Amino acid sequence: MARNKSEYVCSECGEVSPKWAGQCGSCKGWNCLTEVLAAPQPKGGGGSSRFAGYAGEKVKVVKLGEVEVSTEMQSSTGISEMDRVLGGGLVQGSVVLIGGDPGIGKSTLLLQVMVKLAAEMSVLYVSGEESARQISLRARRLEVAPSRLNLLTETQAEQILATAQTLKPRVLVIDSIQTIYTEELQAAPGSVSQVRESSARLVRYAKQTGTAIFLVGHVTKEGNLAGPRVLEHMVDTVLYFEGESGSRYRVIRSIKNRFGAVNELGVFAMTELGLKEVTNPSAIFLSRHESPVAGTITLVTREGSRPLLVELQALVDESHLSNPRRVTIGLEQNRLAMLLAVLHRHGGVASYDQDVFINVVGGVRVMEPAADLAVILSILSSLRNRPIAEGTVVFGEVGLVGEVRPIPGGEERLREAAKHGFTRAIIPKANRPRKAIEGIEVMAISRLSEALSVL
Ligand code: TYD
Ligand code: MG
């Protein structure tokens, strides 16, 4: 086979040059050129699209309404939390990227899912990191019967694709994409160009054959997926494995999904028998205090389409620093600074001489503004050393002029709170449900000052 031509792409500005150089000719950045395969020139009339067939089928226009979509395109993985983050189930021809820190459980989860799937369809598990013996030991440890799972320990993309073409699996797992290389590039496995090129081939294979592919991706120290950002653009779904070190809970978050809602959350617990799904996550993120404690409050947040009860803790303590500390875990720090300013201007509560620490218990990350009201009330509760009445939940966004703004899904959140035995809710006025929800008394407010008087 003739070697394909290489070219060099600047990772900073995207400039393409035919020769390698230490400095990019366009943006003048140093050491940012990486080797990539030159895109093949389309041979006479079409065939260049990644959806076109092997033999360069004719490109044709179709009516969207006439595209056939069978309902069984999505199949369940047998693990409902996994189905949830995938947007309902496994989609034929889709490529799913699963990222996460080393040792968090990516291989464990995929092995569990694939053993289940292998009972119904042909599955090929390609490992570039572990030997067949190691994987077999893990399967034994998980007490699953992997008899029908096909295993391949290989790192060369061409070999993997050739095997896949003969075996024709419905699902293909690549663990991990950083170990895979194509012989057409000289760069080392794991380098930007290798990751990009190998993934491009796998994605093309998935689209052409309808095989569902799972790619395992490592994350860098900064928490990004190693390899180029283009990897996230190429795939259909990006899932992140999160979890506090030391905690046995693992959360899978979908941050991109062409087939479902993003920010959907799947919750698992790591046990001696692998990952077990947690179907009622609200229960695990709430700690039950024997008597009400100052500085803690329960917040109803929403992860994807599911309301989730989490505990928010604040500690406000006299500061001896000229710049008092503002520390958040699980929340955005700038948001805290903003809320402290709002609390000062519209609530008359100053905190310039106090250190403020906020923690979302259980390692959950709350990214929505619905946490604002809870943050303010927990700070106030800690500052005044006055506990918030037992059985209270809070949600609502707080604006810069001291107004309490509505948030999406208010009624659902109230229902979730009622389900867990909460009896009182402090919520934005516009979120007040039209019909009272049984078991929960609603206090609807429109200004921050009203919330403060609640305490
Ligand atoms: P692993 O799936 O190998 O992580 P990754 O592929 O993301 O790097 O993670 C395995 C970790 O989980 C390891 O630290 C041991 C632990 N573990 C359990 O606690 N119980 C189990 O049943 C298994 C298989 C692993
Ligand atoms: Mg692994």
Short mmCIF file of C-alpha atoms and ligand atoms in Angstrom, two decimals:
data_model
loop_
_atom_site.label_atom_id
_atom_site.label_comp_id
_atom_site.label_asym_id
_atom_site.label_seq_id
_atom_site.Cartn_x
_atom_site.Cartn_y
_atom_site.Cartn_z
CA MET A 1 0.00 0.00 0.00
CA ALA A 2 1.36 3.42 -0.90
CA ARG A 3 2.10 5.63 2.06
CA ASN A 4 -0.33 8.47 2.29
CA LYS A 5 1.04 11.98 2.31
CA SER A 6 1.55 13.75 5.60
CA GLU A 7 1.11 17.38 6.33
CA TYR A 8 1.62 19.46 9.43
CA VAL A 9 -1.09 21.30 11.29
CA CYS A 10 -0.50 24.04 13.82
CA SER A 11 -2.36 23.18 17.02
CA GLU A 12 -2.68 26.88 17.87
CA CYS A 13 -3.98 28.49 14.70
CA GLY A 14 -4.79 25.55 12.45
CA GLU A 15 -2.41 26.61 9.69
CA VAL A 16 -1.47 23.67 7.44
CA SER A 17 2.02 23.42 6.01
CA PRO A 18 3.65 20.71 3.92
CA LYS A 19 6.90 20.73 5.91
CA TRP A 20 7.67 20.51 9.60
CA ALA A 21 9.23 23.53 11.23
CA GLY A 22 9.94 24.51 14.80
CA GLN A 23 7.91 27.67 14.45
CA CYS A 24 4.51 28.10 12.85
CA GLY A 25 4.79 30.37 9.84
CA SER A 26 1.42 31.92 10.51
CA CYS A 27 0.99 32.50 14.24
CA LYS A 28 4.73 32.32 15.06
CA GLY A 29 4.06 29.92 17.92
CA TRP A 30 6.86 27.50 18.79
CA ASN A 31 6.61 23.71 18.72
CA CYS A 32 2.98 23.59 17.75
CA LEU A 33 3.15 21.76 14.40
CA THR A 34 2.02 18.16 14.50
CA GLU A 35 1.98 15.60 11.73
CA VAL A 36 -1.39 14.56 10.38
CA LEU A 37 -2.44 12.56 7.36
CA ALA A 38 -3.30 14.69 4.38
CA ALA A 39 -6.98 14.26 3.54
CA PRO A 40 -7.22 11.91 0.55
CA GLN A 41 -8.25 13.60 -2.67
CA PRO A 42 -11.69 12.43 -3.75
CA LYS A 43 -11.38 10.26 -6.82
CA GLY A 44 -13.79 11.39 -9.53
CA GLY A 45 -17.24 12.34 -8.27
CA GLY A 46 -17.93 11.91 -4.61
CA GLY A 47 -16.83 9.32 -2.11
CA SER A 48 -15.07 11.81 0.06
CA SER A 49 -17.86 12.05 2.60
CA ARG A 50 -17.34 10.02 5.73
CA PHE A 51 -20.82 8.56 5.25
CA ALA A 52 -20.19 7.32 1.72
CA GLY A 53 -19.56 3.64 1.15
CA TYR A 54 -16.21 1.96 0.64
CA ALA A 55 -16.40 1.87 -3.12
CA GLY A 56 -17.14 5.57 -3.33
CA GLU A 57 -20.88 5.31 -3.83
CA LYS A 58 -22.62 8.12 -5.63
CA VAL A 59 -23.54 10.98 -3.34
CA LYS A 60 -27.25 11.53 -3.44
CA VAL A 61 -29.76 13.92 -1.96
CA VAL A 62 -32.59 12.45 0.08
CA LYS A 63 -35.80 13.87 1.49
CA LEU A 64 -35.48 14.00 5.25
CA GLY A 65 -38.99 12.68 5.65
CA GLU A 66 -38.15 9.63 3.60
CA VAL A 67 -35.15 8.55 5.63
CA GLU A 68 -36.04 5.27 7.22
CA VAL A 69 -35.54 5.12 10.95
CA SER A 70 -36.43 1.90 12.63
CA THR A 71 -37.59 2.14 16.20
CA GLU A 72 -35.23 -0.58 17.37
CA MET A 73 -32.27 1.65 16.56
CA GLN A 74 -31.81 2.21 20.27
CA SER A 75 -31.16 -0.88 22.30
CA SER A 76 -30.90 -1.05 26.05
CA THR A 77 -27.51 -1.76 27.56
CA GLY A 78 -29.12 -3.63 30.43
CA ILE A 79 -27.95 -1.00 32.90
CA SER A 80 -30.56 1.71 33.22
CA GLU A 81 -28.20 4.43 34.51
CA MET A 82 -26.05 3.83 31.44
CA ASP A 83 -29.09 4.01 29.16
CA ARG A 84 -30.00 7.29 30.78
CA VAL A 85 -26.71 9.01 29.98
CA LEU A 86 -26.74 7.59 26.49
CA GLY A 87 -30.13 9.22 25.92
CA GLY A 88 -32.26 6.08 26.04
CA GLY A 89 -29.90 3.34 24.97
CA LEU A 90 -27.25 2.34 22.55
CA VAL A 91 -27.67 3.79 19.06
CA GLN A 92 -26.46 1.88 16.02
CA GLY A 93 -23.54 3.52 14.29
CA SER A 94 -22.92 5.92 17.15
CA VAL A 95 -19.51 6.68 18.62
CA VAL A 96 -19.36 7.27 22.36
CA LEU A 97 -16.30 8.69 24.06
CA ILE A 98 -15.89 7.89 27.76
CA GLY A 99 -13.33 10.01 29.59
CA GLY A 100 -12.16 9.96 33.17
CA ASP A 101 -9.22 9.79 35.53
CA PRO A 102 -7.16 6.63 35.60
CA GLY A 103 -8.56 3.98 37.89
CA ILE A 104 -11.99 5.55 38.15
CA GLY A 105 -13.68 2.53 36.62
CA LYS A 106 -13.97 3.04 32.87
CA SER A 107 -12.72 -0.42 31.97
CA THR A 108 -14.74 -1.99 34.75
CA LEU A 109 -17.98 -0.39 33.62
CA LEU A 110 -17.45 -1.18 29.96
CA LEU A 111 -16.62 -4.78 30.76
CA GLN A 112 -19.81 -5.08 32.79
CA VAL A 113 -21.93 -3.49 30.08
CA MET A 114 -20.34 -5.54 27.30
CA VAL A 115 -20.74 -8.85 29.07
CA LYS A 116 -24.45 -8.06 29.35
CA LEU A 117 -24.69 -7.00 25.72
CA ALA A 118 -22.72 -10.02 24.50
CA ALA A 119 -25.57 -12.25 25.58
CA GLU A 120 -27.72 -10.68 22.87
CA MET A 121 -25.39 -9.49 20.17
CA SER A 122 -21.86 -9.87 18.94
CA VAL A 123 -19.45 -7.63 20.83
CA LEU A 124 -15.74 -7.05 20.30
CA TYR A 125 -13.70 -5.67 23.19
CA VAL A 126 -10.33 -4.33 22.07
CA SER A 127 -7.85 -3.64 24.81
CA GLY A 128 -4.56 -1.90 24.23
CA GLU A 129 -3.78 -1.57 27.89
CA GLU A 130 -4.38 -4.89 29.54
CA SER A 131 -3.61 -8.45 28.61
CA ALA A 132 -6.32 -11.02 27.99
CA ARG A 133 -5.35 -12.61 31.30
CA GLN A 134 -5.84 -9.40 33.25
CA ILE A 135 -9.24 -8.84 31.69
CA SER A 136 -10.26 -12.38 32.38
CA LEU A 137 -9.18 -11.96 36.01
CA ARG A 138 -11.27 -8.83 36.28
CA ALA A 139 -14.28 -10.59 34.79
CA ARG A 140 -13.86 -13.34 37.34
CA ARG A 141 -13.65 -10.77 40.09
CA LEU A 142 -16.86 -9.17 38.84
CA GLU A 143 -18.48 -12.60 38.89
CA VAL A 144 -19.83 -12.23 35.39
CA ALA A 145 -19.83 -14.94 32.77
CA PRO A 146 -17.98 -13.43 29.83
CA SER A 147 -18.17 -16.56 27.70
CA ARG A 148 -19.57 -14.83 24.63
CA LEU A 149 -17.50 -11.67 24.70
CA ASN A 150 -14.88 -11.45 21.94
CA LEU A 151 -11.59 -10.07 23.15
CA LEU A 152 -8.72 -8.65 21.12
CA THR A 153 -5.51 -7.23 22.51
CA GLU A 154 -4.22 -5.06 19.72
CA THR A 155 -3.17 -1.47 19.25
CA GLN A 156 -2.87 -1.07 15.51
CA ALA A 157 -5.89 0.60 13.96
CA GLU A 158 -5.61 -1.29 10.65
CA GLN A 159 -5.52 -4.65 12.43
CA ILE A 160 -8.47 -3.76 14.61
CA LEU A 161 -10.56 -2.65 11.66
CA ALA A 162 -9.62 -5.75 9.66
CA THR A 163 -10.69 -7.96 12.57
CA ALA A 164 -13.91 -6.00 12.95
CA GLN A 165 -14.66 -6.40 9.27
CA THR A 166 -14.48 -10.17 9.47
CA LEU A 167 -16.16 -10.54 12.87
CA LYS A 168 -18.82 -7.88 12.17
CA PRO A 169 -19.58 -7.04 15.80
CA ARG A 170 -22.61 -4.87 16.58
CA VAL A 171 -20.64 -3.15 19.35
CA LEU A 172 -16.93 -2.38 19.41
CA VAL A 173 -15.00 -1.14 22.46
CA ILE A 174 -11.61 0.53 22.17
CA ASP A 175 -9.83 0.73 25.52
CA SER A 176 -8.17 3.21 25.17
CA ILE A 177 -7.91 5.47 22.14
CA GLN A 178 -4.54 6.79 23.38
CA THR A 179 -2.94 3.39 22.85
CA ILE A 180 -4.13 2.99 19.26
CA TYR A 181 -1.91 3.96 16.36
CA THR A 182 -2.04 3.84 12.62
CA GLU A 183 1.05 2.70 10.76
CA GLU A 184 0.65 5.52 8.29
CA LEU A 185 1.90 8.05 10.78
CA GLN A 186 5.25 8.04 12.48
CA ALA A 187 4.12 9.92 15.56
CA ALA A 188 3.95 7.95 18.81
CA PRO A 189 0.63 6.47 20.01
CA GLY A 190 -1.22 8.95 22.19
CA SER A 191 0.05 11.94 20.24
CA VAL A 192 -2.41 14.41 18.84
CA SER A 193 -2.06 13.22 15.27
CA GLN A 194 -2.34 9.52 16.11
CA VAL A 195 -5.39 10.00 18.29
CA ARG A 196 -7.03 12.16 15.65
CA GLU A 197 -6.32 9.86 12.74
CA SER A 198 -7.16 6.60 14.53
CA SER A 199 -10.43 8.04 15.80
CA ALA A 200 -11.32 9.36 12.37
CA ARG A 201 -10.94 5.85 10.96
CA LEU A 202 -13.02 4.30 13.69
CA VAL A 203 -15.73 6.92 13.30
CA ARG A 204 -15.85 6.32 9.57
CA TYR A 205 -16.12 2.59 10.18
CA ALA A 206 -18.99 3.11 12.64
CA LYS A 207 -20.97 5.27 10.21
CA GLN A 208 -20.43 2.94 7.30
CA THR A 209 -21.30 -0.29 9.05
CA GLY A 210 -23.72 0.82 11.75
CA THR A 211 -21.47 -0.55 14.48
CA ALA A 212 -21.73 1.22 17.82
CA ILE A 213 -18.28 2.14 19.11
CA PHE A 214 -17.17 3.04 22.63
CA LEU A 215 -13.85 4.86 22.88
CA VAL A 216 -12.16 5.13 26.24
CA GLY A 217 -10.19 8.36 26.59
CA HIS A 218 -7.70 9.40 29.22
CA VAL A 219 -7.88 12.82 30.76
CA THR A 220 -4.95 15.12 31.30
CA LYS A 221 -3.96 16.65 34.61
CA GLU A 222 -6.10 19.67 33.80
CA GLY A 223 -9.11 17.40 33.46
CA ASN A 224 -9.49 17.67 29.70
CA LEU A 225 -9.58 14.67 27.45
CA ALA A 226 -6.08 14.01 26.25
CA GLY A 227 -5.66 14.45 22.57
CA PRO A 228 -7.10 17.17 20.46
CA ARG A 229 -10.38 18.85 21.01
CA VAL A 230 -11.38 17.52 17.60
CA LEU A 231 -11.96 14.15 19.24
CA GLU A 232 -14.96 15.60 21.02
CA HIS A 233 -16.25 17.04 17.76
CA MET A 234 -15.89 13.79 15.89
CA VAL A 235 -17.89 11.58 18.21
CA ASP A 236 -21.65 11.60 18.85
CA THR A 237 -21.62 11.39 22.60
CA VAL A 238 -19.07 12.43 25.20
CA LEU A 239 -19.39 10.98 28.68
CA TYR A 240 -17.26 11.94 31.65
CA PHE A 241 -16.64 9.76 34.64
CA GLU A 242 -16.45 11.84 37.80
CA GLY A 243 -15.93 10.97 41.40
CA GLU A 244 -14.14 12.18 44.47
CA SER A 245 -11.08 10.18 45.29
CA GLY A 246 -11.95 8.26 48.39
CA SER A 247 -15.65 8.26 47.72
CA ARG A 248 -17.19 5.13 46.39
CA TYR A 249 -19.72 6.96 44.28
CA ARG A 250 -19.07 7.50 40.62
CA VAL A 251 -21.05 9.82 38.42
CA ILE A 252 -21.18 9.63 34.64
CA ARG A 253 -22.17 12.87 33.02
CA SER A 254 -23.01 13.30 29.37
CA ILE A 255 -21.56 16.58 28.17
CA LYS A 256 -22.44 16.12 24.53
CA ASN A 257 -25.09 13.88 23.11
CA ARG A 258 -26.51 13.86 19.63
CA PHE A 259 -29.24 11.47 20.74
CA GLY A 260 -30.42 12.86 24.05
CA ALA A 261 -30.24 15.52 26.71
CA VAL A 262 -26.84 16.75 27.84
CA ASN A 263 -25.81 16.95 31.45
CA GLU A 264 -27.73 13.77 32.06
CA LEU A 265 -26.30 11.97 35.03
CA GLY A 266 -25.80 8.29 35.80
CA VAL A 267 -24.87 7.40 39.36
CA PHE A 268 -22.94 4.29 40.34
CA ALA A 269 -21.27 2.94 43.43
CA MET A 270 -17.99 1.04 43.21
CA THR A 271 -18.24 -2.21 45.13
CA GLU A 272 -16.18 -5.39 45.34
CA LEU A 273 -18.35 -6.67 42.51
CA GLY A 274 -17.75 -3.73 40.21
CA LEU A 275 -20.03 -0.78 39.61
CA LYS A 276 -23.56 -1.00 40.90
CA GLU A 277 -26.14 1.49 39.71
CA VAL A 278 -27.74 3.81 42.21
CA THR A 279 -31.31 4.34 41.16
CA ASN A 280 -32.26 6.78 43.89
CA PRO A 281 -29.31 9.17 44.01
CA SER A 282 -31.04 11.85 46.07
CA ALA A 283 -30.83 9.56 49.07
CA ILE A 284 -27.05 9.20 48.93
CA PHE A 285 -26.20 12.87 48.64
CA LEU A 286 -28.20 13.85 51.70
CA SER A 287 -26.69 13.41 55.10
CA ARG A 288 -29.10 13.17 57.96
CA HIS A 289 -28.10 15.37 60.85
CA GLU A 290 -29.50 14.37 64.22
CA SER A 291 -30.61 17.91 64.92
CA PRO A 292 -30.58 20.94 62.60
CA VAL A 293 -27.09 22.42 62.14
CA ALA A 294 -26.21 25.95 61.13
CA GLY A 295 -24.70 26.44 57.70
CA THR A 296 -26.32 23.54 55.93
CA ILE A 297 -29.27 23.57 53.59
CA THR A 298 -30.84 21.18 51.10
CA LEU A 299 -31.03 22.26 47.53
CA VAL A 300 -32.99 20.74 44.68
CA THR A 301 -30.79 20.84 41.63
CA ARG A 302 -31.40 19.23 38.31
CA GLU A 303 -29.05 16.96 36.47
CA GLY A 304 -30.17 16.48 32.91
CA SER A 305 -33.81 15.63 33.20
CA ARG A 306 -33.73 14.40 36.77
CA PRO A 307 -34.16 16.47 39.93
CA LEU A 308 -31.57 15.73 42.57
CA LEU A 309 -31.49 16.69 46.22
CA VAL A 310 -28.08 17.74 47.44
CA GLU A 311 -26.81 19.22 50.65
CA LEU A 312 -25.00 22.51 50.52
CA GLN A 313 -22.72 23.53 53.39
CA ALA A 314 -21.33 26.93 54.18
CA LEU A 315 -18.74 27.94 56.68
CA VAL A 316 -18.32 31.63 57.34
CA ASP A 317 -15.48 32.42 59.69
CA GLU A 318 -13.67 35.55 60.76
CA SER A 319 -10.72 36.16 58.47
CA HIS A 320 -7.23 37.30 59.38
CA LEU A 321 -6.23 37.85 55.80
CA SER A 322 -6.29 41.12 53.94
CA ASN A 323 -7.99 39.22 51.13
CA PRO A 324 -10.53 36.95 52.80
CA ARG A 325 -10.85 33.56 51.23
CA ARG A 326 -13.76 32.59 49.00
CA VAL A 327 -13.57 28.88 48.40
CA THR A 328 -16.14 26.78 46.60
CA ILE A 329 -16.19 23.05 46.02
CA GLY A 330 -18.73 21.91 43.47
CA LEU A 331 -19.83 25.45 42.61
CA GLU A 332 -18.49 28.28 40.54
CA GLN A 333 -16.29 30.61 42.54
CA ASN A 334 -17.19 33.78 40.64
CA ARG A 335 -20.82 33.11 41.34
CA LEU A 336 -20.07 33.08 45.06
CA ALA A 337 -18.32 36.45 44.82
CA MET A 338 -21.34 37.83 43.00
CA LEU A 339 -23.80 36.45 45.52
CA LEU A 340 -21.81 37.91 48.42
CA ALA A 341 -22.03 41.30 46.73
CA VAL A 342 -25.78 40.92 46.24
CA LEU A 343 -26.16 39.86 49.86
CA HIS A 344 -24.33 42.99 50.94
CA ARG A 345 -26.16 45.45 48.73
CA HIS A 346 -29.66 44.02 48.95
CA GLY A 347 -29.56 42.16 52.22
CA GLY A 348 -27.37 44.52 54.18
CA VAL A 349 -25.12 41.67 55.30
CA ALA A 350 -21.41 42.35 54.98
CA SER A 351 -18.83 39.62 54.70
CA TYR A 352 -15.69 41.52 53.72
CA ASP A 353 -13.94 40.46 56.95
CA GLN A 354 -15.02 36.82 56.71
CA ASP A 355 -13.64 33.75 55.00
CA VAL A 356 -16.42 31.97 53.12
CA PHE A 357 -16.27 28.29 52.25
CA ILE A 358 -19.01 26.52 50.32
CA ASN A 359 -19.15 22.81 49.71
CA VAL A 360 -21.62 20.67 47.81
CA VAL A 361 -21.67 17.41 49.75
CA GLY A 362 -20.98 14.14 47.99
CA GLY A 363 -18.74 15.45 45.23
CA VAL A 364 -21.63 16.66 43.09
CA ARG A 365 -21.03 19.65 40.87
CA VAL A 366 -23.86 22.13 40.63
CA MET A 367 -23.54 24.28 37.54
CA GLU A 368 -26.94 25.93 37.39
CA PRO A 369 -27.95 29.26 38.92
CA ALA A 370 -30.77 27.50 40.76
CA ALA A 371 -28.30 27.11 43.63
CA ASP A 372 -28.06 30.88 44.27
CA LEU A 373 -30.74 31.15 46.90
CA ALA A 374 -29.43 28.11 48.76
CA VAL A 375 -25.90 29.55 48.75
CA ILE A 376 -27.10 32.84 50.22
CA LEU A 377 -29.23 31.20 52.89
CA SER A 378 -26.50 28.79 53.92
CA ILE A 379 -24.01 31.65 54.24
CA LEU A 380 -26.45 33.58 56.35
CA SER A 381 -27.23 30.57 58.47
CA SER A 382 -23.54 30.00 59.18
CA LEU A 383 -22.83 33.69 59.79
CA ARG A 384 -25.68 34.06 62.27
CA ASN A 385 -25.12 30.56 63.63
CA ARG A 386 -28.79 29.81 63.21
CA PRO A 387 -29.91 26.54 61.70
CA ILE A 388 -32.50 26.46 58.98
CA ALA A 389 -35.67 24.68 60.03
CA GLU A 390 -35.63 20.95 59.46
CA GLY A 391 -37.32 19.64 56.35
CA THR A 392 -36.67 22.76 54.27
CA VAL A 393 -35.55 22.75 50.65
CA VAL A 394 -34.54 25.75 48.60
CA PHE A 395 -34.00 26.64 44.98
CA GLY A 396 -34.02 29.79 42.89
CA GLU A 397 -31.77 32.12 40.98
CA VAL A 398 -30.79 35.45 42.49
CA GLY A 399 -30.27 38.41 40.20
CA LEU A 400 -27.94 41.36 40.62
CA VAL A 401 -30.72 43.70 41.72
CA GLY A 402 -31.80 41.41 44.50
CA GLU A 403 -34.70 39.74 42.74
CA VAL A 404 -35.40 36.02 42.98
CA ARG A 405 -35.83 34.61 39.51
CA PRO A 406 -37.66 31.47 38.43
CA ILE A 407 -35.81 28.40 37.22
CA PRO A 408 -36.89 25.58 34.94
CA GLY A 409 -38.61 22.50 36.28
CA GLY A 410 -39.89 23.97 39.53
CA GLU A 411 -42.78 21.61 39.99
CA GLU A 412 -40.69 18.52 39.34
CA ARG A 413 -38.18 19.66 41.93
CA LEU A 414 -40.90 20.17 44.51
CA ARG A 415 -42.25 16.70 43.85
CA GLU A 416 -38.82 15.17 44.34
CA ALA A 417 -38.46 17.03 47.64
CA ALA A 418 -41.90 15.89 48.80
CA LYS A 419 -41.00 12.34 47.87
CA HIS A 420 -38.06 12.49 50.26
CA GLY A 421 -40.13 13.79 53.13
CA PHE A 422 -39.38 17.49 52.95
CA THR A 423 -42.19 19.65 54.28
CA ARG A 424 -41.25 23.22 53.40
CA ALA A 425 -39.84 24.83 50.29
CA ILE A 426 -38.53 28.34 49.73
CA ILE A 427 -38.84 29.00 46.01
CA PRO A 428 -39.22 31.85 43.50
CA LYS A 429 -42.72 33.26 43.20
CA ALA A 430 -42.97 32.41 39.51
CA ASN A 431 -42.22 28.77 40.30
CA ARG A 432 -45.20 28.38 42.62
CA PRO A 433 -47.16 25.36 41.38
CA ARG A 434 -50.73 26.00 40.26
CA LYS A 435 -51.98 23.11 42.33
CA ALA A 436 -50.59 22.55 45.80
CA ILE A 437 -48.29 19.57 46.10
CA GLU A 438 -49.24 17.22 48.87
CA GLY A 439 -47.04 17.23 51.94
CA ILE A 440 -45.02 20.31 51.12
CA GLU A 441 -45.70 23.85 52.18
CA VAL A 442 -44.49 26.39 49.65
CA MET A 443 -43.08 29.80 50.51
CA ALA A 444 -42.88 31.75 47.29
CA ILE A 445 -40.74 34.87 47.32
CA SER A 446 -39.79 37.45 44.75
CA ARG A 447 -37.08 39.47 46.53
CA LEU A 448 -34.01 38.46 48.45
CA SER A 449 -35.12 40.50 51.44
CA GLU A 450 -38.16 38.23 51.84
CA ALA A 451 -35.89 35.21 51.96
CA LEU A 452 -33.78 36.77 54.69
CA SER A 453 -36.76 37.31 56.92
CA VAL A 454 -37.46 33.59 56.72
CA LEU A 455 -34.46 32.91 58.87
P1 TYD B 1 -10.55 0.55 36.08
O1 TYD B 1 -11.86 0.14 35.57
O2 TYD B 1 -9.37 -0.28 35.76
O3 TYD B 1 -10.26 2.05 35.73
P2 TYD B 1 -9.93 2.80 34.38
O4 TYD B 1 -10.16 1.85 33.28
O5 TYD B 1 -10.88 3.95 34.42
O6 TYD B 1 -8.53 3.25 34.51
O7 TYD B 1 -10.65 0.82 37.64
C1 TYD B 1 -10.54 -0.11 38.54
C2 TYD B 1 -10.56 0.47 39.91
O8 TYD B 1 -11.75 0.10 40.56
C3 TYD B 1 -9.42 -0.07 40.69
O9 TYD B 1 -8.84 0.99 41.45
C4 TYD B 1 -10.03 -1.10 41.58
C5 TYD B 1 -11.47 -0.74 41.65
N1 TYD B 1 -12.37 -1.90 41.56
C6 TYD B 1 -13.23 -2.18 42.58
O10 TYD B 1 -13.27 -1.48 43.60
N2 TYD B 1 -14.09 -3.26 42.47
C7 TYD B 1 -14.09 -4.06 41.39
O11 TYD B 1 -14.88 -5.03 41.33
C8 TYD B 1 -13.18 -3.78 40.32
C9 TYD B 1 -13.12 -4.63 39.10
C10 TYD B 1 -12.35 -2.70 40.44
MG MG B 2 -8.71 1.02 32.02
#
